[in-house]
PDB file of C-alpha atoms in Angstrom:
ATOM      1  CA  UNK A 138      17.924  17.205  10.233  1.00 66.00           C
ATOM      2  CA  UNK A 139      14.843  16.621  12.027  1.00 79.00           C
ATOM      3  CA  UNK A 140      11.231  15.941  10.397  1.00 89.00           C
ATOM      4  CA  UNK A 141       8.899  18.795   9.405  1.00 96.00           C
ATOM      5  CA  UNK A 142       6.129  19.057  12.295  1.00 97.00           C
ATOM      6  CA  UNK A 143       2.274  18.306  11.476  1.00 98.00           C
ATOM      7  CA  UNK A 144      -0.614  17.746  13.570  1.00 97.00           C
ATOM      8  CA  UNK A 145      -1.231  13.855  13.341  1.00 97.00           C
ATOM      9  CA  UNK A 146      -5.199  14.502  12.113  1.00 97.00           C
ATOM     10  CA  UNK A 147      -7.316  17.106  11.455  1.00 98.00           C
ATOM     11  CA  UNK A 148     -10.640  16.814  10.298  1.00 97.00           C
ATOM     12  CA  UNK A 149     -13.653  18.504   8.164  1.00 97.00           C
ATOM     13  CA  UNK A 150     -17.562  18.330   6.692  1.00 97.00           C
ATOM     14  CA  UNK A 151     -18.095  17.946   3.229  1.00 97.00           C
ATOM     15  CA  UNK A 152     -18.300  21.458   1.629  1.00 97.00           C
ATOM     16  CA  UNK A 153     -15.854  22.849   4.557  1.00 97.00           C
ATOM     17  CA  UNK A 154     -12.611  24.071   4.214  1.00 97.00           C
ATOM     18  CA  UNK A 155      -9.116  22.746   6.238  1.00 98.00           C
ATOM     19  CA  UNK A 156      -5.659  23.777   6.630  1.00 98.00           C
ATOM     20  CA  UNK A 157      -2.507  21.217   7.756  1.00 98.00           C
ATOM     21  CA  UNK A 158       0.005  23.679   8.884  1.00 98.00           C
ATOM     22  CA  UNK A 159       3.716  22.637   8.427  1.00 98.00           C
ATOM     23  CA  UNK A 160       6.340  23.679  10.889  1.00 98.00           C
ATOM     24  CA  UNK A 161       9.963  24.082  10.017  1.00 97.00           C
ATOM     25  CA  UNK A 162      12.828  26.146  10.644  1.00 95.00           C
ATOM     26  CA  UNK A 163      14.748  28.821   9.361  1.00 94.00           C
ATOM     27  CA  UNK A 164      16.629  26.146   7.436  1.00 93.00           C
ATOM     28  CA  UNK A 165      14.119  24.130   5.687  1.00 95.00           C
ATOM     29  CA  UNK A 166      11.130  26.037   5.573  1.00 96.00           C
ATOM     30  CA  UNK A 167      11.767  29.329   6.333  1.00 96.00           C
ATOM     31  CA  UNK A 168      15.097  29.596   4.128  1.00 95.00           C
ATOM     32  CA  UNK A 169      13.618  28.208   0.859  1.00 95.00           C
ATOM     33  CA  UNK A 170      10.319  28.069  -1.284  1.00 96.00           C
ATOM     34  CA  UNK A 171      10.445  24.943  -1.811  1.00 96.00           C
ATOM     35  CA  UNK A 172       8.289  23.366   0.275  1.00 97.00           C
ATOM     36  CA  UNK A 173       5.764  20.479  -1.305  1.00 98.00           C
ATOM     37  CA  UNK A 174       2.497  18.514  -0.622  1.00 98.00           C
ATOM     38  CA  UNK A 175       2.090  15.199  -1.044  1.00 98.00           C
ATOM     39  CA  UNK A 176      -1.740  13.150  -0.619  1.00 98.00           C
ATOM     40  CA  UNK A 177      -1.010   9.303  -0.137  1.00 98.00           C
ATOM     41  CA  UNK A 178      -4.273   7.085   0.318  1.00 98.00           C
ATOM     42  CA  UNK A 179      -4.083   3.803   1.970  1.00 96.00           C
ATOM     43  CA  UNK A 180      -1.683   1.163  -0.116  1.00 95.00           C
ATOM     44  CA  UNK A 181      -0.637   4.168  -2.809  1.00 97.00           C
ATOM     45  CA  UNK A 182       2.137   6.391  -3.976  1.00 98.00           C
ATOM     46  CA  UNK A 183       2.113   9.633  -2.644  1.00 98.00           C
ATOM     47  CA  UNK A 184       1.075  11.915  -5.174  1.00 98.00           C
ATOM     48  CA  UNK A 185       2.430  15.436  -5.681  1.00 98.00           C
ATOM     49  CA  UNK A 186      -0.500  18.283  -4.436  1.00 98.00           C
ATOM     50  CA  UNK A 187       1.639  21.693  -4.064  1.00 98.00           C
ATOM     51  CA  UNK A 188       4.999  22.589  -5.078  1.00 97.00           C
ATOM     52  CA  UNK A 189       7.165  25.347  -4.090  1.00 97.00           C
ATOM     53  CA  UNK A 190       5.158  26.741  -1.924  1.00 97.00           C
ATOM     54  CA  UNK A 191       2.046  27.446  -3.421  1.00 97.00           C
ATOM     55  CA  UNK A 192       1.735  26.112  -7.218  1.00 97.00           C
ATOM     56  CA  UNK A 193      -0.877  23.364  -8.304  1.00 97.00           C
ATOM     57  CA  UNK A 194       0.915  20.611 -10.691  1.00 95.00           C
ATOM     58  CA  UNK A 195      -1.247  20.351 -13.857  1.00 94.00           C
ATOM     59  CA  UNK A 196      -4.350  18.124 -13.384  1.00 95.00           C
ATOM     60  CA  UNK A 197      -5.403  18.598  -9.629  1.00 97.00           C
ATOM     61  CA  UNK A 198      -8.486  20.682  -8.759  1.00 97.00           C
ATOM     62  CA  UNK A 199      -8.164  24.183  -6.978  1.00 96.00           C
ATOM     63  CA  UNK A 200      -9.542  23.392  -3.962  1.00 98.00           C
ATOM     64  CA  UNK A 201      -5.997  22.589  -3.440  1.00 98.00           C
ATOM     65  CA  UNK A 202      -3.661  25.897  -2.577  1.00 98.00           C
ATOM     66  CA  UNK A 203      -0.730  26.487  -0.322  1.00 98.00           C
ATOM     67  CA  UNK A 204       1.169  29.306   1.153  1.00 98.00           C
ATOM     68  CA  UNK A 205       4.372  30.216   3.694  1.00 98.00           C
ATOM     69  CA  UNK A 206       4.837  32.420   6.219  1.00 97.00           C
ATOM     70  CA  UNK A 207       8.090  32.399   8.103  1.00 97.00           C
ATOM     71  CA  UNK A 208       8.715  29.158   8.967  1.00 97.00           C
ATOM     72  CA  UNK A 209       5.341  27.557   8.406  1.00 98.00           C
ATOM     73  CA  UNK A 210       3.383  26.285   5.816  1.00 98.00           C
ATOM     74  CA  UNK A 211       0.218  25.772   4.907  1.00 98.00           C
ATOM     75  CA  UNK A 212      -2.260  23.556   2.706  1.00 98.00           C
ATOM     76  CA  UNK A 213      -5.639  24.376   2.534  1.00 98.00           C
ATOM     77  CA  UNK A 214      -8.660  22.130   1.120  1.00 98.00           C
ATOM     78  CA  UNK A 215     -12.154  23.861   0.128  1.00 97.00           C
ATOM     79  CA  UNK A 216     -14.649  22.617  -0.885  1.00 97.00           C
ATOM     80  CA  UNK A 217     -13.805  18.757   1.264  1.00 98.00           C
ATOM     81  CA  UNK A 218     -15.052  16.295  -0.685  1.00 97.00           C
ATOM     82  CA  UNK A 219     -14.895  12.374   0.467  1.00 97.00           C
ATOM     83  CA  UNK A 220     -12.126  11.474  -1.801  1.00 97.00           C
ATOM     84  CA  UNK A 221     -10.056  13.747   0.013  1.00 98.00           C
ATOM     85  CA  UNK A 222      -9.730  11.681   2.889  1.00 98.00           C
ATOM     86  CA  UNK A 223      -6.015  10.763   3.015  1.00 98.00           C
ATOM     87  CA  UNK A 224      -2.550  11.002   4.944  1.00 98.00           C
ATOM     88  CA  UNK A 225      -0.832  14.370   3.903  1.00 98.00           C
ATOM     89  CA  UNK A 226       2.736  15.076   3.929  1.00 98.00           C
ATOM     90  CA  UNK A 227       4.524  18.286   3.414  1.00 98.00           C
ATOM     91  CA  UNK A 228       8.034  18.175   2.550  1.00 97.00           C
ATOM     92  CA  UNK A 229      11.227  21.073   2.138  1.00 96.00           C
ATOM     93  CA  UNK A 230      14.632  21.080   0.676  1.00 94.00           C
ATOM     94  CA  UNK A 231      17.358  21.730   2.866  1.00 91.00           C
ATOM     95  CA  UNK A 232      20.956  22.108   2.585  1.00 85.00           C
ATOM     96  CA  UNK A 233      20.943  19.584  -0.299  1.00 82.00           C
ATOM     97  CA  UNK A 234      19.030  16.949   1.384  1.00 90.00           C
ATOM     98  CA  UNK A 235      15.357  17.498   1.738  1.00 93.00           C
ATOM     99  CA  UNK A 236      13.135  16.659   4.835  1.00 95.00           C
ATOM    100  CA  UNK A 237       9.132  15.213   5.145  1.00 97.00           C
ATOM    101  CA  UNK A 238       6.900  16.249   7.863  1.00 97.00           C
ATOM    102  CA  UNK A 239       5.253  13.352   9.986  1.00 96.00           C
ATOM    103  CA  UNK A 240       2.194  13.434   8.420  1.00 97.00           C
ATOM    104  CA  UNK A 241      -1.596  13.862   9.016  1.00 98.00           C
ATOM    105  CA  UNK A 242      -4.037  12.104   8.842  1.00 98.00           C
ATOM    106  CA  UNK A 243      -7.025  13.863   7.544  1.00 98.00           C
ATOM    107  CA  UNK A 244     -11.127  12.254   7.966  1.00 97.00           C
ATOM    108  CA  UNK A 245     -13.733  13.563   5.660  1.00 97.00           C
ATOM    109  CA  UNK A 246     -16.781  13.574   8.541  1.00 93.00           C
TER     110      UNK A 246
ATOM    111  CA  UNK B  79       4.708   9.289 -19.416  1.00 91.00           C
ATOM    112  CA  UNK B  80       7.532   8.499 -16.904  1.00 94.00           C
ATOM    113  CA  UNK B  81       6.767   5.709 -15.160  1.00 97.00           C
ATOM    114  CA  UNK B  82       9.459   3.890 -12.291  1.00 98.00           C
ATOM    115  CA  UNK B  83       9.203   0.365 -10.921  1.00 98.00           C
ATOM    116  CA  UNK B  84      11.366  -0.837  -8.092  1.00 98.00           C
ATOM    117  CA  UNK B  85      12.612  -4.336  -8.307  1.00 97.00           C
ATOM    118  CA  UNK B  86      13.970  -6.154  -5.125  1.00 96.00           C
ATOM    119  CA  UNK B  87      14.383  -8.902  -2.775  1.00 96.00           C
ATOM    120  CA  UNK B  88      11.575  -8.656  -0.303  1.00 96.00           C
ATOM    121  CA  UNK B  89      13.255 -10.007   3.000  1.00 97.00           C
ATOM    122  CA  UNK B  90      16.874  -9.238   3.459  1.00 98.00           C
ATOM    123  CA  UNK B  91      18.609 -10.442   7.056  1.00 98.00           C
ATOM    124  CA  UNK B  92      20.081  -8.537   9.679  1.00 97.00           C
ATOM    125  CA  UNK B  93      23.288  -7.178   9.232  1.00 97.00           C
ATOM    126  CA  UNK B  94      23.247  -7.535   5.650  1.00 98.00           C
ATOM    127  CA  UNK B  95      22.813  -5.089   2.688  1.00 98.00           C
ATOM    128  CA  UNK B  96      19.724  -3.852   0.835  1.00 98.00           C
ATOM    129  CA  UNK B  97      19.496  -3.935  -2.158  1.00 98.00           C
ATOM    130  CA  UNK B  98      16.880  -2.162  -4.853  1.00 98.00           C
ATOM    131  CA  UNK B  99      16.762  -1.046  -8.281  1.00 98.00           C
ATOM    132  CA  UNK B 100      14.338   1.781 -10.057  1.00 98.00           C
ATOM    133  CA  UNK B 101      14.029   0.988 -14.038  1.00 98.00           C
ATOM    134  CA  UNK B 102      13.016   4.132 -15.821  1.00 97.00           C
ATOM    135  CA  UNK B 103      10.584   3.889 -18.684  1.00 96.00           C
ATOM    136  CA  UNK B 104       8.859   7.043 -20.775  1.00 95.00           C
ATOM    137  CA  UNK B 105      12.601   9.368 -20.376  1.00 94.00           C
ATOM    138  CA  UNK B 106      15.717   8.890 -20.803  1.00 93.00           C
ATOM    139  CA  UNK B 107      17.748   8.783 -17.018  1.00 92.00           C
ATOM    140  CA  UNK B 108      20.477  10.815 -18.842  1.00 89.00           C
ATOM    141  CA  UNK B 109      18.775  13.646 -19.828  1.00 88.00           C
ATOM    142  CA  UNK B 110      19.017  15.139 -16.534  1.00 85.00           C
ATOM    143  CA  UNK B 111      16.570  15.741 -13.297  1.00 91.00           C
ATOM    144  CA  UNK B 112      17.734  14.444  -9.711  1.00 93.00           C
ATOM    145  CA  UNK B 113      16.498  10.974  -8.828  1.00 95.00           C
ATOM    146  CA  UNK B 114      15.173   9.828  -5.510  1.00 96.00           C
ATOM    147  CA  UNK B 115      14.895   7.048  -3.099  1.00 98.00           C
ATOM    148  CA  UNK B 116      12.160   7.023  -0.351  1.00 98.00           C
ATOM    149  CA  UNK B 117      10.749   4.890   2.241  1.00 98.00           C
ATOM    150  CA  UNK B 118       7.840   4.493   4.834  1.00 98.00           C
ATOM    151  CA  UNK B 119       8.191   1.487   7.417  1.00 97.00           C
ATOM    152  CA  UNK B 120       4.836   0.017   8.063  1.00 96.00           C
ATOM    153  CA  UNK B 121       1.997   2.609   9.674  1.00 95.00           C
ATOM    154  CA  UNK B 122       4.764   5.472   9.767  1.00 96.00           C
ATOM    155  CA  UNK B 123       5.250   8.556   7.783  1.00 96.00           C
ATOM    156  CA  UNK B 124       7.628   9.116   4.707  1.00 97.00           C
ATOM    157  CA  UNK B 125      11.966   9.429   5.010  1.00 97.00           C
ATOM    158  CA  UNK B 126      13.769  10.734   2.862  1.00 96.00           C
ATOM    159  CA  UNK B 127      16.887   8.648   1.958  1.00 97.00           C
ATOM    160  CA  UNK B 128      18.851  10.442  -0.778  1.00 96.00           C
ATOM    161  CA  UNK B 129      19.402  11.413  -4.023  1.00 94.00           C
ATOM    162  CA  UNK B 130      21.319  10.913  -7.259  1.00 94.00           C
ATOM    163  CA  UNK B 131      21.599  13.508 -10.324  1.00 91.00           C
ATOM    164  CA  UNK B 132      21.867  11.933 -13.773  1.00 84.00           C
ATOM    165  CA  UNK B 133      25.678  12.949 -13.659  1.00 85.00           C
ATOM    166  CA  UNK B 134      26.433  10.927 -10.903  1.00 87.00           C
ATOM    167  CA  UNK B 135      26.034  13.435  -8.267  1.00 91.00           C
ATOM    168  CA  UNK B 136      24.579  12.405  -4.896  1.00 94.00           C
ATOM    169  CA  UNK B 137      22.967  13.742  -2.071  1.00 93.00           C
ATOM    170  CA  UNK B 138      22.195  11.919   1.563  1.00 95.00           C
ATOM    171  CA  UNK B 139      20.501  11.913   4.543  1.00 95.00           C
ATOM    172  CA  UNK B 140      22.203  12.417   6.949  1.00 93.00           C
ATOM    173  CA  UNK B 141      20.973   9.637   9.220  1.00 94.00           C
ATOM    174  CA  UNK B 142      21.713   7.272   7.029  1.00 96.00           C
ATOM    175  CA  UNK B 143      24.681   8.537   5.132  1.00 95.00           C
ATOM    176  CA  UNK B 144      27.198   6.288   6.087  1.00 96.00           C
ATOM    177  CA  UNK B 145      25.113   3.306   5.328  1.00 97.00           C
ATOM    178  CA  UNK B 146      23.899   4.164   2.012  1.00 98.00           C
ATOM    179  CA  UNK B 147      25.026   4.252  -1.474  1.00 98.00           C
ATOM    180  CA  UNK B 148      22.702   5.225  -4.217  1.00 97.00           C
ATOM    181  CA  UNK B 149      23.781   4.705  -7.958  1.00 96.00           C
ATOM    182  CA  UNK B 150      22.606   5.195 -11.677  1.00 94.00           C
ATOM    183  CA  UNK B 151      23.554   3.312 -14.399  1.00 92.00           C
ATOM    184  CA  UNK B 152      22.154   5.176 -17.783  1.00 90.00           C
ATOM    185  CA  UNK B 153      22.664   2.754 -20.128  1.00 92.00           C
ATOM    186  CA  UNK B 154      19.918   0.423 -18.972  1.00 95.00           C
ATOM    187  CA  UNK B 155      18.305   3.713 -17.660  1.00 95.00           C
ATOM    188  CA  UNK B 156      17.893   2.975 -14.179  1.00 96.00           C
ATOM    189  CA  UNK B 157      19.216   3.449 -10.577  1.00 96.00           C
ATOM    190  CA  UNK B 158      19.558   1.738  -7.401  1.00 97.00           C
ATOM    191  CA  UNK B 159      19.974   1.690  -3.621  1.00 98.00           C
ATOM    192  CA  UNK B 160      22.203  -0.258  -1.440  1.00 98.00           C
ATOM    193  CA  UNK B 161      21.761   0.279   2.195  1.00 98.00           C
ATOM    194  CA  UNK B 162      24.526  -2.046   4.277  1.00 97.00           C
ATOM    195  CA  UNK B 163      23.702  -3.283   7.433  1.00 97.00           C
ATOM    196  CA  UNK B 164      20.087  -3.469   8.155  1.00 98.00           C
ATOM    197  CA  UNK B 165      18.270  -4.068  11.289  1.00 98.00           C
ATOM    198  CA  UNK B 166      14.485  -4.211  11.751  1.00 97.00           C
ATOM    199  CA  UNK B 167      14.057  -0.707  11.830  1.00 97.00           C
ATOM    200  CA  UNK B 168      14.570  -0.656   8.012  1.00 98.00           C
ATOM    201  CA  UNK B 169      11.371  -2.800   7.305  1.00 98.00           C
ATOM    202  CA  UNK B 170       9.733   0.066   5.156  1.00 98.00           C
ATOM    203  CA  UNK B 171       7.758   0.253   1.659  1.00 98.00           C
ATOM    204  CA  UNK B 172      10.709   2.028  -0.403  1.00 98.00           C
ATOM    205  CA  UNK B 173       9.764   4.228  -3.469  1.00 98.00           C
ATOM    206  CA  UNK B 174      11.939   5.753  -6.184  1.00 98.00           C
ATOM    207  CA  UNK B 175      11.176   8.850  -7.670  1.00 98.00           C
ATOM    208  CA  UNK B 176      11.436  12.072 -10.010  1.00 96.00           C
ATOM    209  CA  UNK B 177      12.292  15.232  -8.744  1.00 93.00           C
ATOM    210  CA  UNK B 178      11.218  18.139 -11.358  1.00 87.00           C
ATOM    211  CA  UNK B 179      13.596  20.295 -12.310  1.00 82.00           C
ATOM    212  CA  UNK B 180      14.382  22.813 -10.071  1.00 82.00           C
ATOM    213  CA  UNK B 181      11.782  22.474  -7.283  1.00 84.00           C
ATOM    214  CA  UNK B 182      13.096  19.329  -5.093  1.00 90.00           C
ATOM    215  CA  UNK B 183       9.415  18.195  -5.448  1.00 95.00           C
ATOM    216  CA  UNK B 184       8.700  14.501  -6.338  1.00 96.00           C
ATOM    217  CA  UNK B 185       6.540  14.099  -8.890  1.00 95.00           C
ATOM    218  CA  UNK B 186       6.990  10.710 -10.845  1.00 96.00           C
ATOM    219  CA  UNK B 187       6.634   7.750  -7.838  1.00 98.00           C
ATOM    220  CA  UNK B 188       7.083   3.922  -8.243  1.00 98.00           C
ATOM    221  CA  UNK B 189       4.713   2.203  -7.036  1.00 98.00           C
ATOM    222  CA  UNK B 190       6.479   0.774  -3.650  1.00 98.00           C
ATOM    223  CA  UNK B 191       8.212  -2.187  -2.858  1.00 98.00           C
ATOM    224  CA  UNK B 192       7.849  -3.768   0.760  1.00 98.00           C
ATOM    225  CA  UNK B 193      11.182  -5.072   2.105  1.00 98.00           C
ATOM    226  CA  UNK B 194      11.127  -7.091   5.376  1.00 98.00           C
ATOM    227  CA  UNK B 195      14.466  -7.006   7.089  1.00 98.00           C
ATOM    228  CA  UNK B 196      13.775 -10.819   9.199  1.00 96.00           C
ATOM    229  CA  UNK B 197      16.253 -13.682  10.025  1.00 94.00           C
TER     230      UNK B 197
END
């Protein structure tokens, strides 16, 4: 079982739009839809963006939205606001366990 | 509103065994969903170490399966972690968690506790 794979940062202007992709395999990613999003700013919980694949958990904005094609995954931010600068994690289930990606870091220029 | 809290020793020695619990306030532990244990050593990103279903069912990682036991007791509606035979390398903020029902996605969080492993 080996961890998701992220770019460590990416980076964006306010107003811009970003993606994190989210690499997997045929047995995490590609196999299931249920891959997650988690933002985590310094000292805090992570706190639950996307889930399965592309649905927004009541109470966060829009400019939040995911998608999957074979065995990536994406987030995408619009609209970048400051408050958006955090670590991001995307996460999968996989044969009953599930599996993070490494994270990335992204700065709000 | 669920809310968790993990309770703990913060420094545990080498070679001995982890302990942490997750009390459960706002729902009722056995009413069902899958709870979760998580951690993130210091500057690092997030590991997954297992899960337990309100039945008693329980799901590993695999890295740490043989080292881990994870347990709920519903009448004081929480669960716990025990993770034998620590080494440095297990020096992480652990969470517990919420999975909603049928997703696998974790969205109730404690609020961390740090645990040190240091003789």
């Amino acid at each position: 079982q080996s961890a998701l794979t992220q770019p460590a940062s990416v980076s964006g202007s306010p107003g811009q739009s970003i993606t994190i992709s989210c690499t997997g395999t045929s047995s995490d990613v590609g196999g299931y839809n249920y891959v997650s999003w988690y933002q985590q700013h310094p000292g805090k919980a992570p706190k639950l963006m996307i889930y399965d694949v592309s649905n927004r958990p009541s109470g966060v904005s829009n400019r939040f939205s995911g998608s999957k094609s074979g065995n990536t995954a994406s987030l995408t931010i619009s609209g970048l606001q400051a408050e958006d600068e955090a670590d991001y994690y995307c996460s999968s289930y996989t044969s009953s366990a599930r599996v993070f990606g490494g994270g990335t870091k992204l700065t709000v220029l | 509103q669920v809310q968790l809290q993990e309770s703990g020793p913060g420094l545990v020695k080498p070679s001995e065994t982890l302990s942490l619990t997750c009390a459960v306030s706002g729902y009722s532990i056995s009413s069902g969903y899958y709870w979760g244990w998580i951690r993130q050593p210091p500057g690092k990103g997030l590991e997954w170490i297992g899960s337990i279903y309100h039945s008693g069912s329980t799901y590993y990682n695999p890295s740490l399966k043989s080292r881990v036991t994870i347990s709920v007791d519903t009448s004081k509606n929480q669960f716990s972690l025990k993770l034998s035979s620590v080494t440095a390398a297990d020096t992480a903020v652990y969470y517990c968690a919420r999975e909603n029902s049928g997703s696998y996605s974790l969205g109730y969080w404690g609020q961390g506790t740090l645990v040190t492993v240091s003789s």
